[in-house]
XYZ file of C-alpha atoms in Angstrom:
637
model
C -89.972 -21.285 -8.591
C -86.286 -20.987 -7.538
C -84.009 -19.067 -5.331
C -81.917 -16.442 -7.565
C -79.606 -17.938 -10.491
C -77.295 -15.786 -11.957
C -75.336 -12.937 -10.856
C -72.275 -12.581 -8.957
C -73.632 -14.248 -5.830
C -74.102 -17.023 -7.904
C -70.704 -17.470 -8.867
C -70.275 -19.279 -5.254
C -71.651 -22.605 -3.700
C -73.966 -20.660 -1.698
C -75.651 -18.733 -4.147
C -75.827 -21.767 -5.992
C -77.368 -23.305 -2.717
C -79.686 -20.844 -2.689
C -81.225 -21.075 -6.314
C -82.407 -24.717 -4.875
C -83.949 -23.419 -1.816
C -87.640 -21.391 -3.138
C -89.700 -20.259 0.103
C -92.601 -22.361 0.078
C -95.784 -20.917 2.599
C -98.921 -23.420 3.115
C -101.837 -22.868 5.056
C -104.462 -26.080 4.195
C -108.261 -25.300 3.654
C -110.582 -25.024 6.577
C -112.384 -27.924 5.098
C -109.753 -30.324 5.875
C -109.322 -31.863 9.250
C -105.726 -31.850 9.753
C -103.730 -32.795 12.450
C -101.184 -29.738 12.721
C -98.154 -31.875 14.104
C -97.882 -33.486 10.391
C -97.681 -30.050 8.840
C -94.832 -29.011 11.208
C -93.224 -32.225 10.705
C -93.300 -31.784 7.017
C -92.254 -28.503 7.192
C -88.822 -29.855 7.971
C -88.411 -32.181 5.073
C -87.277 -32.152 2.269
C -90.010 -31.143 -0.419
C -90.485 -30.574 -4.366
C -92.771 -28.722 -6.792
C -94.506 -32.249 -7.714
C -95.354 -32.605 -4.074
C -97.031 -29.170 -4.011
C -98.541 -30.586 -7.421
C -100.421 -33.421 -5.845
C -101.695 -31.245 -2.701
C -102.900 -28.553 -4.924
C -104.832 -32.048 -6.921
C -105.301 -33.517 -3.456
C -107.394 -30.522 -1.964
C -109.380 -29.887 -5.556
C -110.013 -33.603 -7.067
C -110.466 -37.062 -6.034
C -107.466 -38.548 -7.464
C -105.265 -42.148 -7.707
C -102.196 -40.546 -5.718
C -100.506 -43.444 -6.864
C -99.889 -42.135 -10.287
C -98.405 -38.991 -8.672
C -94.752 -38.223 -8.638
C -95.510 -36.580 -5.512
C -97.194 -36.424 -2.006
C -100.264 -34.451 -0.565
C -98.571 -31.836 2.040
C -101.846 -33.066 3.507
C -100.176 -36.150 4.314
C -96.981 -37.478 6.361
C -93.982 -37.641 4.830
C -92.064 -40.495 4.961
C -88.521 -41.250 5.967
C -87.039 -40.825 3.452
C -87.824 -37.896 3.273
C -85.151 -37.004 5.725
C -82.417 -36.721 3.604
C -81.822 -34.794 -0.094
C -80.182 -38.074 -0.946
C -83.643 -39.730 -0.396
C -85.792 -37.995 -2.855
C -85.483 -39.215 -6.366
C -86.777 -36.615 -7.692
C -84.364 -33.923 -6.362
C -80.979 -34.427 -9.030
C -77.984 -35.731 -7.194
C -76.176 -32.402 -8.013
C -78.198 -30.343 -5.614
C -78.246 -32.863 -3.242
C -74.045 -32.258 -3.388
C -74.592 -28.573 -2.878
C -76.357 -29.376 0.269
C -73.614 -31.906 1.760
C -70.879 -29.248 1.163
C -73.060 -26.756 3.153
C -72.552 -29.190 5.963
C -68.606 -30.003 5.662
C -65.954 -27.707 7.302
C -65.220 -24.590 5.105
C -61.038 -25.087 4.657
C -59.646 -21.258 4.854
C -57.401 -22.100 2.362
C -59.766 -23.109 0.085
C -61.725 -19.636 -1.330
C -64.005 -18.794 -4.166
C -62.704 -16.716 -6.785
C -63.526 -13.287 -6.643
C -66.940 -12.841 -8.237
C -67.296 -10.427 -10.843
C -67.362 -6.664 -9.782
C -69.418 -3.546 -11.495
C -65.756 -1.923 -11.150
C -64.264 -4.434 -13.803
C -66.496 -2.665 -16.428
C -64.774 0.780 -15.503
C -61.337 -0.992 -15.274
C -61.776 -2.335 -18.498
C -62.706 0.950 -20.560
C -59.331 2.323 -22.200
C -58.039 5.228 -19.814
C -58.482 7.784 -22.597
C -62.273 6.632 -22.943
C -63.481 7.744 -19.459
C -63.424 10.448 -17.370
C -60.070 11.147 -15.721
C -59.766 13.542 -12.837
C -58.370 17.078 -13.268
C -54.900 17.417 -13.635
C -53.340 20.146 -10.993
C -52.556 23.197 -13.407
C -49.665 25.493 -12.057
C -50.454 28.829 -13.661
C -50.387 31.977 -11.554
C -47.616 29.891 -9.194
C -45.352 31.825 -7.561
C -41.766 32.697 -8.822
C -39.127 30.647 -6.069
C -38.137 33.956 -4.103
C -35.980 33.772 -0.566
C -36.144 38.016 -0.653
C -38.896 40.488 -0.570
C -41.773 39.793 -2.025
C -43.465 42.412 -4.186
C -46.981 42.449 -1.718
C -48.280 41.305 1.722
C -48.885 37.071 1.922
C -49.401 35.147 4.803
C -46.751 32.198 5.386
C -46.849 28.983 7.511
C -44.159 26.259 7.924
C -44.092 22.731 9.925
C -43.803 24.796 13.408
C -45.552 28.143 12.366
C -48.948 28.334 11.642
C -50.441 31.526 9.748
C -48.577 34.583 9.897
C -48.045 37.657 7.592
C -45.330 37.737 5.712
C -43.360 39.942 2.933
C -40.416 37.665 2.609
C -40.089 33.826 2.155
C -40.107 32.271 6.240
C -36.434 30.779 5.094
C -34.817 33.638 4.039
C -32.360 33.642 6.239
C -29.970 30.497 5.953
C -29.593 28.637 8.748
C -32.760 29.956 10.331
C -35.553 27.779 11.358
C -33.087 24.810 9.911
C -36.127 22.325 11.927
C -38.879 23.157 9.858
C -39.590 20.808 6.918
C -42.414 22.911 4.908
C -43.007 25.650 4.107
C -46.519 27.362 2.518
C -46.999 30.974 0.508
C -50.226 32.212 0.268
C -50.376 35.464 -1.851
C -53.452 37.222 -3.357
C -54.057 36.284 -7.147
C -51.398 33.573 -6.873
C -51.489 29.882 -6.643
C -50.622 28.566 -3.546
C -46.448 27.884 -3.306
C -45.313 24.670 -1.271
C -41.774 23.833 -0.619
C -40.826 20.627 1.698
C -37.299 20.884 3.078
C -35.439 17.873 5.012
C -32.132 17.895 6.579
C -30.328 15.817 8.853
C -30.362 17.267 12.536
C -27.688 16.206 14.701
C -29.716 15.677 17.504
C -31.886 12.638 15.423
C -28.646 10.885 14.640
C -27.290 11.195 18.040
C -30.381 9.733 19.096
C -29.916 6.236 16.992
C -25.963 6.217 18.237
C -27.023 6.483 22.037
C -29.527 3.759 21.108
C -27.291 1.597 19.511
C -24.092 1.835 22.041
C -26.380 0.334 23.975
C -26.997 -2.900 22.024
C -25.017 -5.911 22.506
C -25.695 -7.816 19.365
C -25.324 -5.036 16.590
C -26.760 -6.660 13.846
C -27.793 -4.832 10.676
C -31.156 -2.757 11.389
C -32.810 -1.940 8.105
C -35.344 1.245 7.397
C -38.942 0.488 6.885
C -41.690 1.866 5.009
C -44.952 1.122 5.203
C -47.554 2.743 3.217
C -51.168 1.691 3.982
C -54.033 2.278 0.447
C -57.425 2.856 2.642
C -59.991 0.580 1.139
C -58.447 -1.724 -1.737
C -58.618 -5.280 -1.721
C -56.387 -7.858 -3.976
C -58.966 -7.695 -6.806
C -59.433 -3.832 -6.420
C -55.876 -3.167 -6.824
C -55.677 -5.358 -9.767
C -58.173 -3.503 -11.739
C -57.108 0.055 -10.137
C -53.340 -0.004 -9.805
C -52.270 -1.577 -12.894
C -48.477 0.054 -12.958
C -47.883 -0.702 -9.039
C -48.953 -4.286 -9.429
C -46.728 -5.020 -12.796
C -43.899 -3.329 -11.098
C -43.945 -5.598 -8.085
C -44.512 -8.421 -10.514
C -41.235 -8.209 -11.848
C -39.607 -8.072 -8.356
C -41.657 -11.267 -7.146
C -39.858 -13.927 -5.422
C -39.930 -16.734 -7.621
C -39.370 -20.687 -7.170
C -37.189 -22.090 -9.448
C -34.283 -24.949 -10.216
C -35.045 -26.430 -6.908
C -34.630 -23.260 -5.166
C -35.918 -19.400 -4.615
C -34.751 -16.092 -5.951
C -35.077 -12.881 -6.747
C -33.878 -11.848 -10.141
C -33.200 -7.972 -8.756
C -32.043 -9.054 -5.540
C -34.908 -7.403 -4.291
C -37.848 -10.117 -3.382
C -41.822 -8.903 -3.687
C -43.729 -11.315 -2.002
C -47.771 -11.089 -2.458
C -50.240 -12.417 0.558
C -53.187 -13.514 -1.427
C -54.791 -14.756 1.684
C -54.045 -11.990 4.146
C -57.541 -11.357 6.450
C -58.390 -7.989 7.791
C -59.033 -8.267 11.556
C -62.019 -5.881 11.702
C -64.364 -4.061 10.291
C -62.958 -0.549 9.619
C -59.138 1.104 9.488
C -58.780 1.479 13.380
C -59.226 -2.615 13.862
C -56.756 -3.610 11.059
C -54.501 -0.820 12.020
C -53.949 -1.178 15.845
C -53.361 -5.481 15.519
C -50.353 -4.077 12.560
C -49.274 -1.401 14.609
C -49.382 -2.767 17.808
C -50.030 -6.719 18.204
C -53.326 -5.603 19.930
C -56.485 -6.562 18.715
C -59.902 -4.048 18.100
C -62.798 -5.655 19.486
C -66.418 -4.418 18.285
C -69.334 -4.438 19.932
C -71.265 -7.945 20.477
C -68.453 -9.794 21.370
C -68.827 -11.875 25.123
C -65.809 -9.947 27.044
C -66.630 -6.441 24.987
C -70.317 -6.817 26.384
C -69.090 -7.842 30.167
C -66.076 -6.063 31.054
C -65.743 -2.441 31.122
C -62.867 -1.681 32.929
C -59.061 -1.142 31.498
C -56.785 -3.404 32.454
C -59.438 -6.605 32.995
C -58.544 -9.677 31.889
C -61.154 -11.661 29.239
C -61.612 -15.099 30.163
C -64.178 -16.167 27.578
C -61.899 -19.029 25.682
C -64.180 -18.469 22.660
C -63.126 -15.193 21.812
C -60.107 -13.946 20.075
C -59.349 -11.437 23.064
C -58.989 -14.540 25.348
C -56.385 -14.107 28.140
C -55.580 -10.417 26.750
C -55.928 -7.309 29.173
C -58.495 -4.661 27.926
C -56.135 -1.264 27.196
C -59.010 0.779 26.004
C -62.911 0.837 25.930
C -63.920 3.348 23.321
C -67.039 4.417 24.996
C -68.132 6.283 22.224
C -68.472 3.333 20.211
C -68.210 0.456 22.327
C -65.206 -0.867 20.701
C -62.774 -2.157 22.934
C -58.753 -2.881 22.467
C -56.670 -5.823 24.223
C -53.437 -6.503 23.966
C -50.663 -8.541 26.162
C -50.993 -8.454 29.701
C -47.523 -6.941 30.584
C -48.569 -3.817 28.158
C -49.905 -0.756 28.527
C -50.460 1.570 25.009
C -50.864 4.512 27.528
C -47.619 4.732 29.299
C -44.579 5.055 26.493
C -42.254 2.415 28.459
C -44.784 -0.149 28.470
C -46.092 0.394 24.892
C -46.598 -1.842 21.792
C -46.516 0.499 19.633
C -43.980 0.527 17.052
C -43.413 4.516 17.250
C -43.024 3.569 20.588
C -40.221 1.013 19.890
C -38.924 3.400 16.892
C -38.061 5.967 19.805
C -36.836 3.576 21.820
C -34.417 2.113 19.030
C -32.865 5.282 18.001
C -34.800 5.065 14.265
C -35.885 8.408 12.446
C -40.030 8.670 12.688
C -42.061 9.853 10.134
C -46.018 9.575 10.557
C -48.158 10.758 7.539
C -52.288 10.722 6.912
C -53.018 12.759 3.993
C -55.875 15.265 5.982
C -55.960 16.574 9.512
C -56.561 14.224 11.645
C -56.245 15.322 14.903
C -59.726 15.722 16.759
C -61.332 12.764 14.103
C -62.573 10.088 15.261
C -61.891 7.989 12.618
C -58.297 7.127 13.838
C -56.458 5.130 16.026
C -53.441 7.795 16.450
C -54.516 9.579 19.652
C -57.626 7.931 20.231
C -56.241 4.445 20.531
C -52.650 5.057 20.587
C -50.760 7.375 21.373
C -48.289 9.160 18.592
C -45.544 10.778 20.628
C -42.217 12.822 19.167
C -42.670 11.991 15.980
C -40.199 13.394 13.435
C -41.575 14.318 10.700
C -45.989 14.401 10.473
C -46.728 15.932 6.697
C -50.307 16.116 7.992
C -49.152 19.404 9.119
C -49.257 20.808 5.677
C -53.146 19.797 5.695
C -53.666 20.933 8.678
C -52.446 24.760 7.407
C -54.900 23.797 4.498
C -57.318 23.186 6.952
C -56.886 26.259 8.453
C -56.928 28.397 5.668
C -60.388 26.910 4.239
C -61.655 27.701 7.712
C -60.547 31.269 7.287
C -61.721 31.877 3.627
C -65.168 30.476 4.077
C -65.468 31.868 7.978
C -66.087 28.083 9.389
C -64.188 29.224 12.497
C -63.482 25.371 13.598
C -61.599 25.250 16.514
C -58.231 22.961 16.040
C -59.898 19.400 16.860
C -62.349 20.545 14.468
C -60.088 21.025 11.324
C -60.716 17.506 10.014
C -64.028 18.440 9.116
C -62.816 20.896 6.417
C -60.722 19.462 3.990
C -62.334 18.751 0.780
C -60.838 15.180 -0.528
C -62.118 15.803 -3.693
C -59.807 18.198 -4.690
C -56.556 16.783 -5.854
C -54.228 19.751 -5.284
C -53.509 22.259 -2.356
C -55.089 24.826 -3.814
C -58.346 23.411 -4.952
C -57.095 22.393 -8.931
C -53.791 24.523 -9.055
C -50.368 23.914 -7.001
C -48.971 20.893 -6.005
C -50.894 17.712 -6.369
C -51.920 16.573 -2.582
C -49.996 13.341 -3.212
C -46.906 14.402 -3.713
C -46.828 15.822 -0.751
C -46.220 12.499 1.824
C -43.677 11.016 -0.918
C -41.765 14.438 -1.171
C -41.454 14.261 2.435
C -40.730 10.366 2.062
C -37.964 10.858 0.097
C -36.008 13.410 1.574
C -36.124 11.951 4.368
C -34.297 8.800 2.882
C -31.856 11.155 1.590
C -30.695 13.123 4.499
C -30.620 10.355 6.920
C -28.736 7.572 4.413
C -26.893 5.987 7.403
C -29.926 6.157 9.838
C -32.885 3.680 10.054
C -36.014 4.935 9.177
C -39.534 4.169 10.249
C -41.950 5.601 8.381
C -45.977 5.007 7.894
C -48.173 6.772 5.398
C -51.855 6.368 5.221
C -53.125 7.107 1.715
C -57.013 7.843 0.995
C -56.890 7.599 -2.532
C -58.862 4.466 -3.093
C -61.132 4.999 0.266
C -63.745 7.061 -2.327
C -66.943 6.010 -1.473
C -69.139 7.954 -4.667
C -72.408 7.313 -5.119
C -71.446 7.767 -9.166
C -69.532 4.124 -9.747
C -67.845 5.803 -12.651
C -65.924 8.149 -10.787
C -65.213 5.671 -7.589
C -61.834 4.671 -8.753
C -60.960 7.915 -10.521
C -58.233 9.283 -7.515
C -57.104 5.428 -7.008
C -56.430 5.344 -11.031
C -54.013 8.950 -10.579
C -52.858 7.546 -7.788
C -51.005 4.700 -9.015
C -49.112 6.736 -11.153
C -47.491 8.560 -7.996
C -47.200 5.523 -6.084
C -45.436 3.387 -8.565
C -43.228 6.216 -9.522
C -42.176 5.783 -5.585
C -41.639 2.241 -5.512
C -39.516 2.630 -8.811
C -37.387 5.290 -7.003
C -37.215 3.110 -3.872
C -36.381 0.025 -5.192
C -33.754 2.098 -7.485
C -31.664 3.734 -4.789
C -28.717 2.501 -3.613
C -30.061 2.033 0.286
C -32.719 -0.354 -1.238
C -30.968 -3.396 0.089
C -31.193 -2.138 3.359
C -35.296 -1.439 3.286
C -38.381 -2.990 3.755
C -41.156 -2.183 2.222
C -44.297 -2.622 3.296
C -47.682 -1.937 0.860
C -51.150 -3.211 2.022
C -54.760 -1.997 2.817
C -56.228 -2.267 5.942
C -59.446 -3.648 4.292
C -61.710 -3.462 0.752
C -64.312 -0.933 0.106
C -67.045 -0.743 2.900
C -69.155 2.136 2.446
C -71.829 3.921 -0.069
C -73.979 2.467 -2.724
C -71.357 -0.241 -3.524
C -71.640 -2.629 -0.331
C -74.944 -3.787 -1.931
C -73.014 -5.920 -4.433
C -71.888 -8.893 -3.262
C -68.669 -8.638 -5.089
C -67.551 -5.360 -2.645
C -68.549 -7.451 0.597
C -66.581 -9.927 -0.460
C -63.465 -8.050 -1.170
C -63.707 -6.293 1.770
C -62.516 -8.855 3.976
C -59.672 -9.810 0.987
C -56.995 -6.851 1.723
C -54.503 -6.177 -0.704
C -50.537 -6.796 1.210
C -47.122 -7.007 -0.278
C -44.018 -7.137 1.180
C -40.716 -5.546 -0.525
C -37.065 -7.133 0.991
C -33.654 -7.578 0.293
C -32.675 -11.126 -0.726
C -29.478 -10.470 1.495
C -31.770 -9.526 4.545
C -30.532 -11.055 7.945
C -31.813 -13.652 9.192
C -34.340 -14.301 5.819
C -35.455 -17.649 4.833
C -37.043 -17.074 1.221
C -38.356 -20.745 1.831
C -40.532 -19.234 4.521
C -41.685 -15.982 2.722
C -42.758 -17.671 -0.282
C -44.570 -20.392 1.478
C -46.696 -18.292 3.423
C -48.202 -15.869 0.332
C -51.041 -18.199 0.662
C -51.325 -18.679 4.398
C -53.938 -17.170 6.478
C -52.614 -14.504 7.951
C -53.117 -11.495 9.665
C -52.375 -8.005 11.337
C -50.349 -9.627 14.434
C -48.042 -11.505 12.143
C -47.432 -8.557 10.604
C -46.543 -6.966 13.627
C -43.995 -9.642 14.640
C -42.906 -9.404 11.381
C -41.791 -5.450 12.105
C -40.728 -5.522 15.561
C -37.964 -8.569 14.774
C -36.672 -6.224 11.937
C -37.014 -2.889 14.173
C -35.268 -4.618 17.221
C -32.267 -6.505 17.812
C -33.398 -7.621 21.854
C -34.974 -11.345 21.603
C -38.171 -10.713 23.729
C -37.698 -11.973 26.918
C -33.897 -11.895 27.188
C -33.796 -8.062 27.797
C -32.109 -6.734 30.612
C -34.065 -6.107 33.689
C -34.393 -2.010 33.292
C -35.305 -2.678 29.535
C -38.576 -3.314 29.524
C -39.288 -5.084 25.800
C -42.887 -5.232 25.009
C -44.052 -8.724 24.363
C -44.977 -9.729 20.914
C -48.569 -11.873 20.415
C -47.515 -15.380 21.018
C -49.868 -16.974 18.468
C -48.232 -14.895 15.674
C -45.398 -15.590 13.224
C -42.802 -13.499 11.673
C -43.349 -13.763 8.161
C -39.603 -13.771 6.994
C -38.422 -16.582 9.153
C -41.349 -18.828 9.803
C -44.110 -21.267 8.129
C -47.598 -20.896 9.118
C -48.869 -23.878 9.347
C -51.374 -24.527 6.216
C -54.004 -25.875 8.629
C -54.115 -22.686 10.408
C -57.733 -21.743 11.604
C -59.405 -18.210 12.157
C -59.604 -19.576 15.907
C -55.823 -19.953 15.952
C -54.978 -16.668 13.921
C -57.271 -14.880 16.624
C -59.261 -13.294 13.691
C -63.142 -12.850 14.532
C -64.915 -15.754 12.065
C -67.169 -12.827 10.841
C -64.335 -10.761 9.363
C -62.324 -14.253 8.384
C -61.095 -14.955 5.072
C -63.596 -17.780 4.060
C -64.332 -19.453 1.690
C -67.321 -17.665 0.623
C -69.844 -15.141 2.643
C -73.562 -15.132 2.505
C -74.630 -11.229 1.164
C -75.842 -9.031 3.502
C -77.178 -5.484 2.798
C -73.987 -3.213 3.909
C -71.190 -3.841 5.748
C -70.763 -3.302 9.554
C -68.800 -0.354 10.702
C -69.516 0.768 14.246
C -66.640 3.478 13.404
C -69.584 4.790 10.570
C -72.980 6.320 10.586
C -76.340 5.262 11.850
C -76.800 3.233 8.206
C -73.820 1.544 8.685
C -74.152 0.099 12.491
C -77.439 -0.993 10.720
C -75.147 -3.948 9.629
C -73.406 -4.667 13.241
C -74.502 -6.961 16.100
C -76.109 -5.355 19.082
């Protein structure tokens, strides 16, 4: 009778579209002699239920046809037929559905977000649902640097498991390098401690860099924390506190001019585009300027080899040099032709640069991650010297679960271990897993005040994939609490007008039972991204920032956007034995430039499929050649 008319889907022109669109399957009666060419001509006109009226009277009754609204199937169809436009019994409302199926989709012109089964969660009172367990702190330790009153085993940043009968610090001034430290005694809760101070080496290392320099200008710290799996509608419902915080920091427009009324300016991208699929794509073009290819695309299907050069002018990877073909998964990874992730002097990679500039490193995913798969640290690109890595302390939690429940995983082995449905270290007791990165965030701030900082975290609070939707959202909901607590300390401290703040997803939920709803596919591609700055920040044009929070953009502007604040070297004007990595030329730097508001996917080198559009057809999951056999279900052979 019709194609499907209500739901979320048909919230959009195309599911609208589609409610006007019923299959419609004839095969005439043997008794007829019918020439076949007029039923396959027919089959490509327009038709209505009163011409399958008058065929169904056609091949039963002798009839006037001329009192018929319709016309026999039977029959040709004339014409007018041709067009919607020509039928007069089709309204001229679905007719306009039709047309705007044919015009150019404008990227800056989206659908809403359609209504999401998560809204109903969002909108239950917090004390009316299910919360998850709090981290309870009996049987902790007593803080002891002498003998303790039994045999524990210890571990620190650079120790793993040992036994141990006194705390590993209690000598002062020994092991001054190691940032953590872990007690594990029998019929205790598991003790934590994270220590940072400033080593003279690391500050050394930023004055060596900077004698070096030129133009001196101001250099500010950066922090960039990455939510796994939220999109702009997500974090609305999820991370209420975090998004009314930033709200009141928001650069506003106003008497003919912009400002900031805290002097610190929160700009929001609502039309930001993931460049891929999964975490790896969006992470390596925001990382390093390069761009993830999956498997399907022309130069991923033809050229194997690192360093070739694609030359297919309809792909995104045009005229970049292949870096890395992830056999495994057929993904591959271009980037510039002068760079090369592997080698550290010719990298992209803004640890890379970080080194290079002198800045203080800290690299944080909140499990063990060496040995997964499932990122682009190591398998992509390469993390060298960094500074600090908290995912040390889940690594020694790694370890220890291995022990107590004799997995004996070898160490590229420990990501399979950690359970991340336990919020604390110790199962429900100790310290609450998130606390750990922003502990270590923190300090760090503190002991190197007159050092730039660099510092990426990777939280997996919101990348919960249950198959119960009522518990889906239940770590992202705790979560905010932590993570807005941060930003208020950030934005408080007195350094805050020398940092940039960076908070964004890499892409919206894109696994489990959820994908089915059209809602989730659609915020998938709709990543949540906010940028934190100084209203006194060199070289800022507020102008610019504001007008591009509703620009298509994407990971490489981002990028730009980093390695202009990170560096003080225009690329291209560095000296000879200073190599400078170049920087994608069809990006812009978000602080000091306009995208233009005719900007195309094409131009912003994002793959149409993962575009921002205006609206997606639904599909039955979402492709993730990073995922399981269900998931590359979904991706293009």
């Amino acid at each position: 009778d019709h194609g499907l008319h209500y739901g979320p889907y048909f919230q959009s022109a195309r599911g609208q579209l589609e409610r006007i669109e019923p299959i419609l399957y004839f095969k005439p009666p043997h008794s007829r002699s019918l020439d076949t060419s007029t039923l396959k001509k027919n089959s490509n006109k327009f038709t209505t239920p009163f011409d399958v009226h008058t065929t169904l009277l056609d091949t039963t009754l002798s009839f006037d046809r001329k009192q018929s609204l319709g016309t026999s199937l039977l029959t040709p169809l004339g014409q007018n037929r041709e067009t919607c436009d020509g039928v007069e019994e089709i309204p001229k409302r679905y007719c306009e559905l039709i047309r705007q199926k044919n015009m150019e989709v404008n990227s800056s012109d989206e659908m809403p977000f359609p209504p999401s089964i998560l809204s109903y969660y969002a909108d239950i009172p917090q004390g009316n649902k299910p919360r998850r367990r709090q981290c309870s702190t009996k049987d902790a330790l007593p803080k002891n640097y002498g003998r303790f009153d039994q045999q524990c085993d210890c571990a620190t940043s650079h120790r793993g498991w040992f036994p141990c009968n006194k705390h590993p610090w209690a000598k002062a001034g020994l092991n001054s390098n190691e940032y953590f430290a872990m007690i594990d005694c029998p019929n205790r809760t598991l003790d934590y401690e994270t220590r940072i101070v400033a080593e003279e080496t690391v500050q050394k290392r930023f004055a060596l860099s900077r004698s070096k320099q030129e133009h001196k200008s101001s250099i500010p710290s950066i922090l960039f924390v990455e939510v796994d799996s939220a999109s702009i509608a997500y974090s609305d419902r999820h991370f209420p506190k975090t998004r009314e915080l930033l709200y009141r920091h928001r650069l506003r427009q106003e008497n003919g001019g912009y400002s900031c009324h805290s002097g610190l300016c929160a700009a929001d991208f609502s039309s930001f585009s993931i460049t891929g699929p999964h975490s790896i794509a969006n992470q390596v073009s925001a990382l390093s300027g390069c761009l993830s290819s999956p498997r399907g695309e022309s130069c991923n299907k033809t050229l194997k080899d690192e360093g070739a050069i694609c030359t297919d002018k309809n792909e995104p990877q045009y005229g970049l040099k292949m870096n890395k073909y992830h056999g495994r998964y057929h993904d591959s990874h271009w980037c510039m032709p002068d760079i090369d992730v592997k080698m550290q002097a010719k990298s992209s990679f803004l640890y890379d640069i970080a080194i290079s500039t002198g800045h203080v490193t800290l690299f944080s995913e909140e499990f063990c991650w060496p040995g997964s798969p499932y990122v682009v640290q190591d398998n992509i690109l390469a993390l060298r010297n960094v500074d600090f890595a908290p995912h040390k302390v889940f690594c020694r939690l790694a370890e220890r679960t291995s022990k107590l429940k004799d997995m004996n995983l070898k160490p590229r082995e420990l990501w399979k271990a950690e359970d991340l449905n336990e919020p604390c270290i110790d199962g429900f007791s100790g310290k609450e897993k998130a606390q750990i990165s922003f502990e270590h965030i923190l300090q760090t701030w503190d002991a190197y005040s007159d050092t730039p900082k660099f510092a990426f975290l990777n939280a997996i609070a919101a990348h919960d994939y249950n198959a119960d939707w009522s518990k889906v959202t239940m770590s992202a909901e705790s979560y905010d609490d932590h993570l807005s607590s941060l930003l208020e300390t950030m934005l408080s401290r007195k350094d805050a007008n020398n940092t940039v703040i960076i908070l964004r997803a890499d892409h919206g939920l894109q696994y489990g039972p959820l994908v089915v709803d059209y809602s989730t596919q659609i915020e998938h591609v709709r990543p949540w991204t906010q940028l934190i700055v100084p209203e006194n920040l060199d070289g800022l044009s507020l102008e610019s920032l504001f007008a591009n929070q509703d620009k298509l953009a994407g990971g490489a502007d981002l990028y730009r956007t980093l390695r202009a604040l990170m560096t003080t070297t225009t690329p291209g004007t560095a000296e000879p034995t200073e190599f400078l990595p170049s920087v994608p030329d069809w990006s812009y730097n978000l602080l000091t430039s306009r995208i233009p508001s005719s900007r195309s996917c094409n131009e912003a080198r994002i793959p149409l499929k993962w575009c921002r559009k205006k609206e997606l057809e639904p599909r039955f999951g979402v492709c993730n050649s990073f995922g399981g056999s269900s998931q590359k279900l979904h991706c293009e052979s």
